[in-house]
Coordinates of C-alpha atoms in Angstrom, one line a residue:
X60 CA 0.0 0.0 0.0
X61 CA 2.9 2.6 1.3
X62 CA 4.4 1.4 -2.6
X63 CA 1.2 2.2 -4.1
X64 CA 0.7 5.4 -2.6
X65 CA 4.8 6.8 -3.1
X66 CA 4.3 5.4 -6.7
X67 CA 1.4 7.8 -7.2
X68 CA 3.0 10.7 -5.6
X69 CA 5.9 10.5 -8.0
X70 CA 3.3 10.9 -10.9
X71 CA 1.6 13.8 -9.6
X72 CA 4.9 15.3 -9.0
X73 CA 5.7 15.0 -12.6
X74 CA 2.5 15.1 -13.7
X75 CA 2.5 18.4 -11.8
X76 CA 6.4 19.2 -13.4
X77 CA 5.0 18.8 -17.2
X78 CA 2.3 21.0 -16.6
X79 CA 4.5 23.8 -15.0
X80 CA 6.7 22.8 -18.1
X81 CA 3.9 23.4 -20.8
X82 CA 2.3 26.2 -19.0
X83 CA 5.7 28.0 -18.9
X84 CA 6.8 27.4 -22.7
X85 CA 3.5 28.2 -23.8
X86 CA 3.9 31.7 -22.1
X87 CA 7.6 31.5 -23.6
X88 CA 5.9 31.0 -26.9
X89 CA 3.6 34.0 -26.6
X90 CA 6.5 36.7 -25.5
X91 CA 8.3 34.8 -28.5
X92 CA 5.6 36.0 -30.6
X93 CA 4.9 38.8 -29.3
X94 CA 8.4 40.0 -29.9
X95 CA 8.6 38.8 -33.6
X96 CA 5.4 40.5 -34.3
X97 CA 7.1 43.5 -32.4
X98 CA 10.7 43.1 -34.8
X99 CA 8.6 42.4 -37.9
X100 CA 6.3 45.9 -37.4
X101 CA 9.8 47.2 -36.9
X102 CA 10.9 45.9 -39.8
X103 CA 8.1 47.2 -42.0
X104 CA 8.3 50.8 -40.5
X105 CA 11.9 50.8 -40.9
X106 CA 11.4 49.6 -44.6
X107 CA 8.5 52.1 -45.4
X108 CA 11.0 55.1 -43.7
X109 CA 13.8 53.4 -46.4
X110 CA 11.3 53.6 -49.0
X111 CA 9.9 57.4 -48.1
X112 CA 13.7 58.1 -48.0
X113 CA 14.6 56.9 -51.6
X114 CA 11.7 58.1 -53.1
X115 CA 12.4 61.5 -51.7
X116 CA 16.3 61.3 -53.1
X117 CA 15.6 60.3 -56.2
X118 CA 13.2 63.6 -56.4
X119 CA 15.9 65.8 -54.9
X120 CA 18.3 64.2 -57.4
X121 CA 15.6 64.5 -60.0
X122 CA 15.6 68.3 -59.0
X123 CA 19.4 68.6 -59.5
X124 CA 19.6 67.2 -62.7
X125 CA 16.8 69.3 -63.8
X126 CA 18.7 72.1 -62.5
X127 CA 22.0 71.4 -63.4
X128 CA 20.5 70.9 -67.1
X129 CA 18.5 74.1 -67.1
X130 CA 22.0 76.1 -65.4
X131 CA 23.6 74.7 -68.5
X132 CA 20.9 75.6 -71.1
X133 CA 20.6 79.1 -69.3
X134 CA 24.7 79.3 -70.0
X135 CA 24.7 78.2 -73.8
X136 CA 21.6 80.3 -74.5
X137 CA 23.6 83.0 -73.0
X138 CA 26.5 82.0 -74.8
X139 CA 25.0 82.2 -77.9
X140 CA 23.2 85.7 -77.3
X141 CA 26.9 87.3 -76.2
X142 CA 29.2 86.3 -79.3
X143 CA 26.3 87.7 -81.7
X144 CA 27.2 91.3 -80.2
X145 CA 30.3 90.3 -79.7
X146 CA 31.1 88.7 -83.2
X147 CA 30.3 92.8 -85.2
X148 CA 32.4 94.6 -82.1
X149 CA 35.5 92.4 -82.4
X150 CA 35.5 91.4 -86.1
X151 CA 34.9 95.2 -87.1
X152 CA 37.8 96.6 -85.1
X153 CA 40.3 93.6 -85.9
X154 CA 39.0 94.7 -90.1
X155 CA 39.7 98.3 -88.7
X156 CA 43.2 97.4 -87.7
X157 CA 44.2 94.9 -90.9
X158 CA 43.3 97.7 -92.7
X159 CA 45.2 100.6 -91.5
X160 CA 47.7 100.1 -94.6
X161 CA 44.8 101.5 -97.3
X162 CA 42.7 103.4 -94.4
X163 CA 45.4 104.8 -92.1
X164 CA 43.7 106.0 -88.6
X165 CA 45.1 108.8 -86.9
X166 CA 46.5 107.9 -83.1
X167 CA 43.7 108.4 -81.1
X168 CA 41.5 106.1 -83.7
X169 CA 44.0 103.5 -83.3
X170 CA 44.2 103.6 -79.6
X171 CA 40.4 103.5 -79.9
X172 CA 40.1 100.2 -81.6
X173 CA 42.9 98.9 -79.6
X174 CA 40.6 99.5 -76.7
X175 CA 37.7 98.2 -78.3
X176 CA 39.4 95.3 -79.5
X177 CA 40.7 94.4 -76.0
X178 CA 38.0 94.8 -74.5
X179 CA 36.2 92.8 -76.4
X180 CA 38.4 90.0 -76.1
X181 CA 38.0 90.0 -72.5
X182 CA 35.0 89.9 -72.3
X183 CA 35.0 86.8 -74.4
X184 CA 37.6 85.1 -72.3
X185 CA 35.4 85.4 -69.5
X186 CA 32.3 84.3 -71.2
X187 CA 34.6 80.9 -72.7
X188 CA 35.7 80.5 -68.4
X189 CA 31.7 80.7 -67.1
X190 CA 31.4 78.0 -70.2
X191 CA 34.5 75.8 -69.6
X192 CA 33.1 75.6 -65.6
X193 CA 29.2 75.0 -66.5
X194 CA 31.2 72.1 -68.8
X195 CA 33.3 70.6 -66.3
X196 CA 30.5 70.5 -63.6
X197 CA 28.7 69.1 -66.3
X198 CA 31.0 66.4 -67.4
X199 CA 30.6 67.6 -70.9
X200 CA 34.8 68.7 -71.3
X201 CA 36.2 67.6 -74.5
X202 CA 40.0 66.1 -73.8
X203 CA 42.5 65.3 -76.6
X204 CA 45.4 63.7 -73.9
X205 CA 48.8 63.0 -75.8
X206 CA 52.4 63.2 -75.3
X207 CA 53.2 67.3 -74.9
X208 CA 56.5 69.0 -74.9
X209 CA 56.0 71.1 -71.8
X210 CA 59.0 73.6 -72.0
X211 CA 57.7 74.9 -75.5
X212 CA 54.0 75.8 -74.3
X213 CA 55.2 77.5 -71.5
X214 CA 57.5 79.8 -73.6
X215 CA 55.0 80.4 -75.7
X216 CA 52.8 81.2 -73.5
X217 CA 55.2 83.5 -71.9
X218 CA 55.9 85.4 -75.4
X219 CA 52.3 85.6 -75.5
X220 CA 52.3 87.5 -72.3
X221 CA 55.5 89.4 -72.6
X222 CA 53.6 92.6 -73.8
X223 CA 51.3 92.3 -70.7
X224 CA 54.5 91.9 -68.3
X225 CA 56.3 94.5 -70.0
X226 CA 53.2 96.8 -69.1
X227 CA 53.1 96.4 -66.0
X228 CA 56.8 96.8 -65.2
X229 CA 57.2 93.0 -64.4
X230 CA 60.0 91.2 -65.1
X231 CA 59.4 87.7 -66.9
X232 CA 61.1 85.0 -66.9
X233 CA 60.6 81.4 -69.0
X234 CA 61.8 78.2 -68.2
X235 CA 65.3 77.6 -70.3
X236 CA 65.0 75.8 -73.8
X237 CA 66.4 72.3 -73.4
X238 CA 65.8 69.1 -74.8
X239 CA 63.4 68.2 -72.1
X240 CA 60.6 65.5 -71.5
X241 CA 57.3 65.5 -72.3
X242 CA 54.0 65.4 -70.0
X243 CA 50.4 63.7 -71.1
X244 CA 48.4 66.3 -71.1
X245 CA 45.7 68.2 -73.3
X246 CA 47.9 70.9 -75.1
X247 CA 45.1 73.3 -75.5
X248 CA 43.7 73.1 -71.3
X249 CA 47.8 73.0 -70.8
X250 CA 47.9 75.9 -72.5
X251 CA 45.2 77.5 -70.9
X252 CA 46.2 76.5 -67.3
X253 CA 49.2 78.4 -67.7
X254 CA 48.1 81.4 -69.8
X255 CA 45.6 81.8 -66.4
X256 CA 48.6 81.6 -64.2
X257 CA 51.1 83.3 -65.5
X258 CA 48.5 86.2 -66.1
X259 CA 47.2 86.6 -62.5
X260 CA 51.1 86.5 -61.6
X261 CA 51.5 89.4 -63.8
X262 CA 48.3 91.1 -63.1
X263 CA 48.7 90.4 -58.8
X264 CA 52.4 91.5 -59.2
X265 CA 53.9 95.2 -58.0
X266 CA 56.1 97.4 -60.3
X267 CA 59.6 95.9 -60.9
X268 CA 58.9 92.2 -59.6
X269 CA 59.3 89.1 -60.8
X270 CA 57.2 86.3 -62.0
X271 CA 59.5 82.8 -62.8
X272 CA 58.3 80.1 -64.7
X273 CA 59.9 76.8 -63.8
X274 CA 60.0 72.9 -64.8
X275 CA 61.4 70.1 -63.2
X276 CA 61.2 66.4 -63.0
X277 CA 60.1 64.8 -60.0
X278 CA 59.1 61.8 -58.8
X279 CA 55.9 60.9 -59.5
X280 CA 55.8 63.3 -62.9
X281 CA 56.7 66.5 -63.9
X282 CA 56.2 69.8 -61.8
X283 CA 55.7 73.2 -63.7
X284 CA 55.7 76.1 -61.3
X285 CA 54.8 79.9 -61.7
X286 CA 56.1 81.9 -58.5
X287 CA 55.8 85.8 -58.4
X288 CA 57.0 88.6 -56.0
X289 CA 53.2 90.1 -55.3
X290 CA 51.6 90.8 -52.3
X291 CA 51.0 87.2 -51.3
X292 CA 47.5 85.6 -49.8
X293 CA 46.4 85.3 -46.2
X294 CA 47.3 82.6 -44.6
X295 CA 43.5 82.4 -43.0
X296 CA 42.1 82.7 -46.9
X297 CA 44.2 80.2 -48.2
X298 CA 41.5 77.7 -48.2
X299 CA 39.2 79.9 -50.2
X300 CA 41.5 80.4 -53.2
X301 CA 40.2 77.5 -55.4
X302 CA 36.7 78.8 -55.0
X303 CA 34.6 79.8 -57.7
X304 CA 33.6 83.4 -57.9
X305 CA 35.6 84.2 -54.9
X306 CA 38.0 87.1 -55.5
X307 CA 39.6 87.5 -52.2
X308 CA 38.7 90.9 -51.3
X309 CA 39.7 91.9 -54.2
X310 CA 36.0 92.6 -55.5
X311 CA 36.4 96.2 -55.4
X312 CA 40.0 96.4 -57.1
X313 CA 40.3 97.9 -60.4
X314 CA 41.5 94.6 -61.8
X315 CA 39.5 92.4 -63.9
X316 CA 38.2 89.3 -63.4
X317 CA 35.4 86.6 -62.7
X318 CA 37.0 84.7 -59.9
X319 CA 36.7 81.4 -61.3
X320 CA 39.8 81.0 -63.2
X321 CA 42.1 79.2 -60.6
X322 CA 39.1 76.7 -60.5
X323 CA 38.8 76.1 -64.0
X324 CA 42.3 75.4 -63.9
X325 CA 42.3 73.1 -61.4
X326 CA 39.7 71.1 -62.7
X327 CA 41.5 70.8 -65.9
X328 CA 44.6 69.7 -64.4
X329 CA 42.3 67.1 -62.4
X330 CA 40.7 66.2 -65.5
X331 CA 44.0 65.5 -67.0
X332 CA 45.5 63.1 -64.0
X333 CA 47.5 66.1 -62.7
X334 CA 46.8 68.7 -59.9
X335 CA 47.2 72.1 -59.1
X336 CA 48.3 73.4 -55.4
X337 CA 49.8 76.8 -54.0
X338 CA 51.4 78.3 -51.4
X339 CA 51.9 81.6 -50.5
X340 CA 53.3 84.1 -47.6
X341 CA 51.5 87.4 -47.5
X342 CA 53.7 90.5 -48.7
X343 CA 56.4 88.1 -50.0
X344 CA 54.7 86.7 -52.8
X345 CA 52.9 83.2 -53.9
X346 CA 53.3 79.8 -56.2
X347 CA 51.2 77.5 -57.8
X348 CA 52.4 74.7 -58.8
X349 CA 51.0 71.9 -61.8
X350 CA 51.8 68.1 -61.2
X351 CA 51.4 66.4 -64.7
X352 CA 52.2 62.7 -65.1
X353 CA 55.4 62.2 -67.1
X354 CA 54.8 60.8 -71.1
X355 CA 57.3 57.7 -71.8
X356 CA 58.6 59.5 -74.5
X357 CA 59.3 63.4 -75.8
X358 CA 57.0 64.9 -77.7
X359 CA 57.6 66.4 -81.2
X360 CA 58.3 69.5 -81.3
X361 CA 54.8 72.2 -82.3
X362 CA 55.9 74.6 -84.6
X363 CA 53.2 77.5 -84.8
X364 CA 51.9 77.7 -88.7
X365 CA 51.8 81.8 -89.4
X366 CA 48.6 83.0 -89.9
X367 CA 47.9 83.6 -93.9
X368 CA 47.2 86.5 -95.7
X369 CA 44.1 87.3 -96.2
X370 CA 43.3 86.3 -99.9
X371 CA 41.4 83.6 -100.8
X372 CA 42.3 81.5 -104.6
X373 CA 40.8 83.0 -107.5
X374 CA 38.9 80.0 -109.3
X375 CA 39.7 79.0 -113.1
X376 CA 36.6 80.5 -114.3
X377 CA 37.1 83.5 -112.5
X378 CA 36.1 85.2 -108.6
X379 CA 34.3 82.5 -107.0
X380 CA 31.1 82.7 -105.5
X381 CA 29.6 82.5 -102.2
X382 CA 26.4 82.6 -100.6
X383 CA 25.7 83.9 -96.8
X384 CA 22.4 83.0 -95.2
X385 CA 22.4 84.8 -92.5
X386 CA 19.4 87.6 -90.2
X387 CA 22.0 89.5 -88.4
X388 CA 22.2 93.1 -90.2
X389 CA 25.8 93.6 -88.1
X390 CA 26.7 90.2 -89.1
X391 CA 26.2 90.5 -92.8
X392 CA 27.8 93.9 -92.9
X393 CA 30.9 92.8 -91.3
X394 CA 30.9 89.6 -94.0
X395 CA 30.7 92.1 -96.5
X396 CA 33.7 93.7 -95.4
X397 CA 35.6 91.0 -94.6
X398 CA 34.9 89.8 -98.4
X399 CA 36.1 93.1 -99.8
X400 CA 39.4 92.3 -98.0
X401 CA 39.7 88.9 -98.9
X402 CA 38.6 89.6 -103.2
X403 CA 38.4 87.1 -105.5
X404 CA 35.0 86.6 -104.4
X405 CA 31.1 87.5 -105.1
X406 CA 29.3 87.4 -101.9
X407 CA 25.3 87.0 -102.5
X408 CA 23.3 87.3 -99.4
X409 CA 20.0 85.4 -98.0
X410 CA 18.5 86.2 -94.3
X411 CA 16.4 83.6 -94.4
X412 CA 17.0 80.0 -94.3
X413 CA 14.0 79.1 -97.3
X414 CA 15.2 82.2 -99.4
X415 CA 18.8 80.4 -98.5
X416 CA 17.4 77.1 -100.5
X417 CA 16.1 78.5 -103.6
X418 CA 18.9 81.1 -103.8
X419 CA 21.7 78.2 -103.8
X420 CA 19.6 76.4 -106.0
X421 CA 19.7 79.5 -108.9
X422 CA 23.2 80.7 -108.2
X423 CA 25.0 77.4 -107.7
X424 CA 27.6 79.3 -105.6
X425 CA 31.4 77.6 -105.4
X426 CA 30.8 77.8 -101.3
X427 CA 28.0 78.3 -98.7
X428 CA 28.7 79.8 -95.5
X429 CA 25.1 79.7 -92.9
X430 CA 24.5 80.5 -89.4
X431 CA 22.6 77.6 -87.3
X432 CA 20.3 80.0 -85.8
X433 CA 18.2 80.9 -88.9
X434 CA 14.3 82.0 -89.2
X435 CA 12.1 79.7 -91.0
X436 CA 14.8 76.6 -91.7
X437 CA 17.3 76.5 -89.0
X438 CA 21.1 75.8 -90.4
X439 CA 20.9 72.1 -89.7
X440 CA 17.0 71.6 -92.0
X441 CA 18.8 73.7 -94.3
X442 CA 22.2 72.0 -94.6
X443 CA 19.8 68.8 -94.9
X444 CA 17.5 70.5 -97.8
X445 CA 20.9 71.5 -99.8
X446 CA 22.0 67.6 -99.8
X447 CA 18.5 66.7 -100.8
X448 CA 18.6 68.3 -104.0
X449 CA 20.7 66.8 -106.8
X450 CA 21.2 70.7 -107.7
X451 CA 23.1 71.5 -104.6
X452 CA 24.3 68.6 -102.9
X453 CA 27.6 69.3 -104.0
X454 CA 28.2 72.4 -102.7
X455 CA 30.4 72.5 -99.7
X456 CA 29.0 74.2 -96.5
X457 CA 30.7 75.8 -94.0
X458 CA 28.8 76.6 -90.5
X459 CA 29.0 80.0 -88.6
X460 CA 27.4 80.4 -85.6
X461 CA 27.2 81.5 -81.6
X462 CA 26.3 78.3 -81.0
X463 CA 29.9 77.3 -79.7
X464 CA 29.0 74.7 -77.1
X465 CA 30.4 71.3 -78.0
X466 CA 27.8 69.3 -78.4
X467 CA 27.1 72.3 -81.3
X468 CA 30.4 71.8 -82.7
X469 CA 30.3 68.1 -82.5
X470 CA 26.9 67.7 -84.7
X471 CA 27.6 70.3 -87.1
X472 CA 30.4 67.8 -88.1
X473 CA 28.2 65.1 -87.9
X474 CA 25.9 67.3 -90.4
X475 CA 28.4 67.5 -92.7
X476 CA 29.4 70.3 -92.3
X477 CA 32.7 71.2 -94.6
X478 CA 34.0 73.3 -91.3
X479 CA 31.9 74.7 -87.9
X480 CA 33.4 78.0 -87.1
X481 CA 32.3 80.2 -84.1
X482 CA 31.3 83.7 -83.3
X483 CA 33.2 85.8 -82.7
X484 CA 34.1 85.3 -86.0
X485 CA 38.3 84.2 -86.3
X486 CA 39.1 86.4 -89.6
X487 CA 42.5 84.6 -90.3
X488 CA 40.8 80.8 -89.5
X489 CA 38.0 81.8 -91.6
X490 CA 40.3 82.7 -94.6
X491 CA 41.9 79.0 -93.8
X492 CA 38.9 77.6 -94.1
X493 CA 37.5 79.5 -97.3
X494 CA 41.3 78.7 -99.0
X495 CA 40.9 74.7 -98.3
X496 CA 37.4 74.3 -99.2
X497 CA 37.8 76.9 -102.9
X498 CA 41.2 74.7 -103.7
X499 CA 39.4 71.7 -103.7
X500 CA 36.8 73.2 -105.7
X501 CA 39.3 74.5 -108.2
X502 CA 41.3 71.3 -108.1
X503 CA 37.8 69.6 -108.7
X504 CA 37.0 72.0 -111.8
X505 CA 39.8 71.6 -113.7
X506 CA 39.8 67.5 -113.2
X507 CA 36.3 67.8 -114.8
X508 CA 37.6 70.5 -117.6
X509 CA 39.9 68.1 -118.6
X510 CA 37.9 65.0 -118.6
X511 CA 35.8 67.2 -120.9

């Protein structure tokens, strides 16, 4: 009986046990779910706040792509708007100058023009810095990287600016000719970089100090440095110097400029695998200094082509003729008297690109020379309508137009364009161009004349 009874105890005790068991892993289970349930609404909010998050960058990154597209619409528009002015002021005072020989101005008339001239120059420089930045934020910058002998560009550049040194009572001095090495680089931004440089040296500079222009091989590349004796930079502004639109303080100086120069710059030595750095000591003076990678071998030597007269090849059969389409009134005057100074040609005008078509069609001109931005056809239907009809698909075309941003310049040429020239108009690169395209036509003419 006592067996009986301690063998039932022991199964109430564990019978009793299992329940506590169950009862507790039960309530385990339940704070088990209760916490996923609590991780998993955590989980969802976390993912909506993700989602809300994304959606809401891809619309602020929609908004800055919109913007940065409409910043760099705004800056060809206004591009294209300031070399039409610009294209009658500077090519009318350069004609005023070339022509001094048969139309001698008195002093004060050719101080004048200088001035005018300069000054418009200037303000296109500017004008191509606002466009080379918009480009470069844009990702939009041409490069043409090869091997580049850098002790040549820099003493051009510094016979460029000798005149401007030589103004201001500043001594400067180029890095030595020597059979040197060459640098991978764009030779156009390389030029640029230093013109910009060795400019503000000159410009920042005092009466009677010095601005050196230096080369060396280093390391890691070569190292081309500009040092001058001006009045230095703050040590506390330093870190603004590479800013864009930032002057210094110097706002209110009577020197010109934009303040976005020594950016450009160093974007385009970034953009070439270089970089651009400076240091400077207040009242002692400052340098900046270009790190280019070094090219395996020396680059050829650039021998600058002098700029031709301006005469363009008579054609067997006599003056050759060109058409202008063109709506500008200053524009076509200025062609008129750039084609008196050229001769050998007959200039007929249209200002309109339809009365463009049918008056190529009737004259069958030797050369066509449109702007892009034409009422009723625009230069690109109209280049398009010329290759359409048998009666002028021959005829080369050359472009002329504000419209100077590259991807301008780059489907012009897909166009077919013969050449895409720019406002302001570039009197001795137009006379190149007109000379290459009327020798092939007179080369052409007398192949058929004897075939005849």
């Amino acid at each position: 009986m006592g067996f009986i009874l301690v063998v039932i105890a022991v199964a109430l005790t564990a019978a009793l046990g299992g329940i506590s068991l169950a009862t507790r892993a039960r309530g385990e289970a339940i704070r088990l779910r209760a916490l996923t349930n609590a991780l998993q609404a955590r989980v969802t909010e976390a993912t909506r706040e993700m989602r809300a998050a994304l959606a809401t960058s891809d619309q602020q990154a929609r908004g800055l792509a919109a913007a940065s597209q409409a910043k760099t619409d705004f800056l060809a528009g206004m591009s294209h708007e300031l070399r039409t002015p610009l294209n009658a002021v500077i090519g009318f005072a350069d004609l005023m100058r070339m022509n001094a020989a048969t139309e001698p101005l008195t002093l004060r008339q050719r101080q004048a023009v200088e001035q005018i001239l300069g000054a418009g120059q200037h303000l296109l420089a500017l004008i191509e810095e606002v466009l080379d930045l918009a480009r470069i934020e844009a990702g939009k910058l041409s490069m043409s990287i090869e091997a580049v002998d850098p002790h040549l560009v820099a003493r051009q550049v510094c016979q460029s600016l000798k005149p401007e040194a030589e103004a201001a009572g500043v001594t400067l001095r180029a890095p030595p000719v020597v059979a040197g090495f060459g640098v991978i680089a764009d030779r156009t931004r390389l030029r640029q970089i230093l013109l910009n440089l060795v400019s503000n040296a000159i410009r920042y500079n005092r009466p009677g100090g010095h601005v050196i222009v230096e080369l060396r091989q280093g390391r890691d590349g070569v190292i081309l440095s500009v040092r001058d004796t001006g009045a230095g930079i703050p040590a506390d502004r330093m870190a603004e110097l590479f800013q864009p639109f930032n002057r210094l303080g110097r706002e209110a100086s009577t020197l010109a400029g934009t303040g976005i120069g020594l950016t450009v710059s160093r974007r385009l030595a970034e953009a070439m695998n270089g970089r651009l750095e400076a240091t400077s000591r207040e009242g002692e003076g400052s340098c900046f200094t270009l790190h280019l990678p070094l090219a395996r071998h020396t680059a050829p030597q650039i021998v600058a082509s002098e700029i031709p007269e301006l005469a363009a090849p008579a054609l067997p059969g006599g003056a050759a003729t060109m058409l202008y389409v063109e709506d500008n009134p200053s524009n076509i005057a200025l062609m008129r008297h750039v084609i008196a100074a050229l001769g050998s040609i007959r200039l007929h005008v249209a200002e309109t690109g339809h009365d463009g078509l049918a008056l190529a069609r009737d004259l069958r001109p030797d050369i066509i020379l449109l702007d892009i931005n034409l009422p009723g056809l625009n230069g690109f239907q109209l280049k398009a309508g010329l290759d359409a009809d048998p009666l002028t698909r021959g005829i080369p075309v050359l472009a002329l137009s504000a419209s100077a941003m590259p991807d301008d310049i780059k489907r012009g040429k897909t166009a077919g364009f013969r050449d895409y020239l720019t406002k302001p108009l570039d009197i001795p690169a137009f006379a190149r161009a007109l000379n290459r395209v009327l020798n092939e036509v007179g080369r052409t003419a007398d192949t058929e004349r004897r075939v005849a």
